[in-house]
Amino acid sequence: MKANMKRKKVQFKARILFVLLCFALILTTGCKTGGAEDRPSEVPANTSHSGKQADSGPWYLTLVNRWNPLPENYDLELAEVEGGELVDQRIYDPLMEMLEAAEAEGLGPIVVSGYRTRAVQQRFMDEKIAEFRQEGYSRKDAEELAKQWVAIPGTSEHELGLAVDINGDTYDIYPWLQENSYKYGFIFRCPADKKDITGIAEEVWHYRYVGLKAAKEIYESGLCLEEYLDRD
Ligand SMILES: [Zn+2]
């Protein structure tokens, strides 16, 4: 995958200590870098799903989940946000607007995980397999167990560059995001009551850009992205 780096900088107050604490918490719960799809799911990996193919529709509605892998040779241009994380440059401006609005509320938002390469996602998977191997599982069993914790490379929304994991000074950032992110084109991607459809347990920090129109409709309807794309 080619990725043309387009560097931009943002002026936000750094909150390194809080982020480190968040990382420590996340790591102790087995979720690397606070990213999506790193938690166990009860959904079988081979469950069929009716979600539309990832290569249909506009770029911002590309569906990537365990049933819909990233399009082949997916290409994107990246922009850097404060802290060094990268995102698809097309969502940079709305993301900054959302973070600035949250900042104005005193919530101290910061992006802790953005774009991931296939290689990074593969590394997460390899590390998890190695952990289970060390516990004495066979390679086959270790691989099966790892898939319950880490998204199979090629099926993580973070590889699209359209998903971000956001932390804040306190937990208050999350209810604010749930009520306001749609105004900037982002959705709360993995609600608890949709985990059988998204394939991912609730992740309050994981936000996905889908454009203003879809975000508003998803917010108002209570549908998840899969349901929204499948509607008549
Ligand atoms: Zn995530």
PDB file of N, CA, C and O and ligand atoms in Angstrom, residues 33-37 113-114 116 156-158 163-165 203 205-207, ligand 1:
ATOM      1  N   THR A  33      -3.182  -0.203  21.825  1.00  0.00           N
ATOM      2  CA  THR A  33      -3.294   1.168  21.342  1.00  0.00           C
ATOM      3  C   THR A  33      -4.727   1.682  21.380  1.00  0.00           C
ATOM      4  O   THR A  33      -5.057   2.611  20.691  1.00  0.00           O
ATOM      5  N   GLY A  34      -5.545   1.103  22.209  1.00  0.00           N
ATOM      6  CA  GLY A  34      -6.909   1.606  22.315  1.00  0.00           C
ATOM      7  C   GLY A  34      -7.697   1.395  21.045  1.00  0.00           C
ATOM      8  O   GLY A  34      -8.739   1.983  20.852  1.00  0.00           O
ATOM      9  N   GLY A  35      -7.199   0.569  20.178  1.00  0.00           N
ATOM     10  CA  GLY A  35      -7.813   0.427  18.870  1.00  0.00           C
ATOM     11  C   GLY A  35      -9.048  -0.438  18.878  1.00  0.00           C
ATOM     12  O   GLY A  35      -9.333  -1.144  19.827  1.00  0.00           O
ATOM     13  N   ALA A  36      -9.755  -0.343  17.790  1.00  0.00           N
ATOM     14  CA  ALA A  36     -10.953  -1.150  17.644  1.00  0.00           C
ATOM     15  C   ALA A  36     -10.576  -2.601  17.433  1.00  0.00           C
ATOM     16  O   ALA A  36      -9.444  -2.923  17.139  1.00  0.00           O
ATOM     17  N   GLU A  37     -11.520  -3.440  17.588  1.00  0.00           N
ATOM     18  CA  GLU A  37     -11.436  -4.829  17.170  1.00  0.00           C
ATOM     19  C   GLU A  37     -10.428  -5.640  17.970  1.00  0.00           C
ATOM     20  O   GLU A  37     -10.089  -6.729  17.590  1.00  0.00           O
ATOM     21  N   SER A 113      -5.106   6.844  18.327  1.00  0.00           N
ATOM     22  CA  SER A 113      -4.843   5.852  17.286  1.00  0.00           C
ATOM     23  C   SER A 113      -5.610   6.244  16.038  1.00  0.00           C
ATOM     24  O   SER A 113      -6.801   6.533  16.095  1.00  0.00           O
ATOM     25  N   GLY A 114      -4.911   6.297  14.924  1.00  0.00           N
ATOM     26  CA  GLY A 114      -5.548   6.644  13.658  1.00  0.00           C
ATOM     27  C   GLY A 114      -5.284   5.567  12.627  1.00  0.00           C
ATOM     28  O   GLY A 114      -5.585   4.392  12.847  1.00  0.00           O
ATOM     29  N   ARG A 116      -3.613   2.752  10.496  1.00  0.00           N
ATOM     30  CA  ARG A 116      -2.645   1.675  10.726  1.00  0.00           C
ATOM     31  C   ARG A 116      -2.340   1.009   9.396  1.00  0.00           C
ATOM     32  O   ARG A 116      -3.247   0.732   8.613  1.00  0.00           O
ATOM     33  N   SER A 156      -9.476  -4.281   9.502  1.00  0.00           N
ATOM     34  CA  SER A 156      -9.579  -3.247  10.532  1.00  0.00           C
ATOM     35  C   SER A 156      -9.917  -1.908   9.888  1.00  0.00           C
ATOM     36  O   SER A 156      -9.276  -1.494   8.918  1.00  0.00           O
ATOM     37  N   GLU A 157     -10.900  -1.225  10.443  1.00  0.00           N
ATOM     38  CA  GLU A 157     -11.280   0.087   9.920  1.00  0.00           C
ATOM     39  C   GLU A 157     -10.136   1.086  10.017  1.00  0.00           C
ATOM     40  O   GLU A 157     -10.099   2.063   9.268  1.00  0.00           O
ATOM     41  N   HIS A 158      -9.218   0.837  10.920  1.00  0.00           N
ATOM     42  CA  HIS A 158      -8.081   1.751  11.046  1.00  0.00           C
ATOM     43  C   HIS A 158      -7.199   1.720   9.804  1.00  0.00           C
ATOM     44  O   HIS A 158      -6.487   2.674   9.523  1.00  0.00           O
ATOM     45  N   ALA A 163     -10.944   5.986  10.584  1.00  0.00           N
ATOM     46  CA  ALA A 163     -11.338   5.738  11.972  1.00  0.00           C
ATOM     47  C   ALA A 163     -10.285   6.298  12.917  1.00  0.00           C
ATOM     48  O   ALA A 163      -9.087   6.262  12.625  1.00  0.00           O
ATOM     49  N   VAL A 164     -10.754   6.830  14.035  1.00  0.00           N
ATOM     50  CA  VAL A 164      -9.841   7.338  15.059  1.00  0.00           C
ATOM     51  C   VAL A 164     -10.299   6.878  16.435  1.00  0.00           C
ATOM     52  O   VAL A 164     -11.498   6.741  16.687  1.00  0.00           O
ATOM     53  N   ASP A 165      -9.338   6.633  17.298  1.00  0.00           N
ATOM     54  CA  ASP A 165      -9.626   6.382  18.705  1.00  0.00           C
ATOM     55  C   ASP A 165      -9.292   7.660  19.452  1.00  0.00           C
ATOM     56  O   ASP A 165      -8.190   8.200  19.307  1.00  0.00           O
ATOM     57  N   GLU A 203     -17.003   0.054  21.798  1.00  0.00           N
ATOM     58  CA  GLU A 203     -15.744   0.789  21.902  1.00  0.00           C
ATOM     59  C   GLU A 203     -16.087   2.275  21.915  1.00  0.00           C
ATOM     60  O   GLU A 203     -16.298   2.879  20.864  1.00  0.00           O
ATOM     61  N   TRP A 205     -14.410   4.816  22.416  1.00  0.00           N
ATOM     62  CA  TRP A 205     -13.398   5.748  21.902  1.00  0.00           C
ATOM     63  C   TRP A 205     -13.266   5.729  20.384  1.00  0.00           C
ATOM     64  O   TRP A 205     -12.579   6.558  19.811  1.00  0.00           O
ATOM     65  N   HIS A 206     -13.901   4.767  19.729  1.00  0.00           N
ATOM     66  CA  HIS A 206     -13.683   4.550  18.299  1.00  0.00           C
ATOM     67  C   HIS A 206     -14.721   5.304  17.463  1.00  0.00           C
ATOM     68  O   HIS A 206     -15.916   5.022  17.541  1.00  0.00           O
ATOM     69  N   TYR A 207     -14.258   6.254  16.660  1.00  0.00           N
ATOM     70  CA  TYR A 207     -15.139   7.055  15.811  1.00  0.00           C
ATOM     71  C   TYR A 207     -14.756   6.917  14.354  1.00  0.00           C
ATOM     72  O   TYR A 207     -13.581   6.850  14.010  1.00  0.00           O
TER      73      TYR A 207
HETATM   74 ZN    ZN B   1     -10.439   2.086  16.941  1.00  0.00          ZN
END
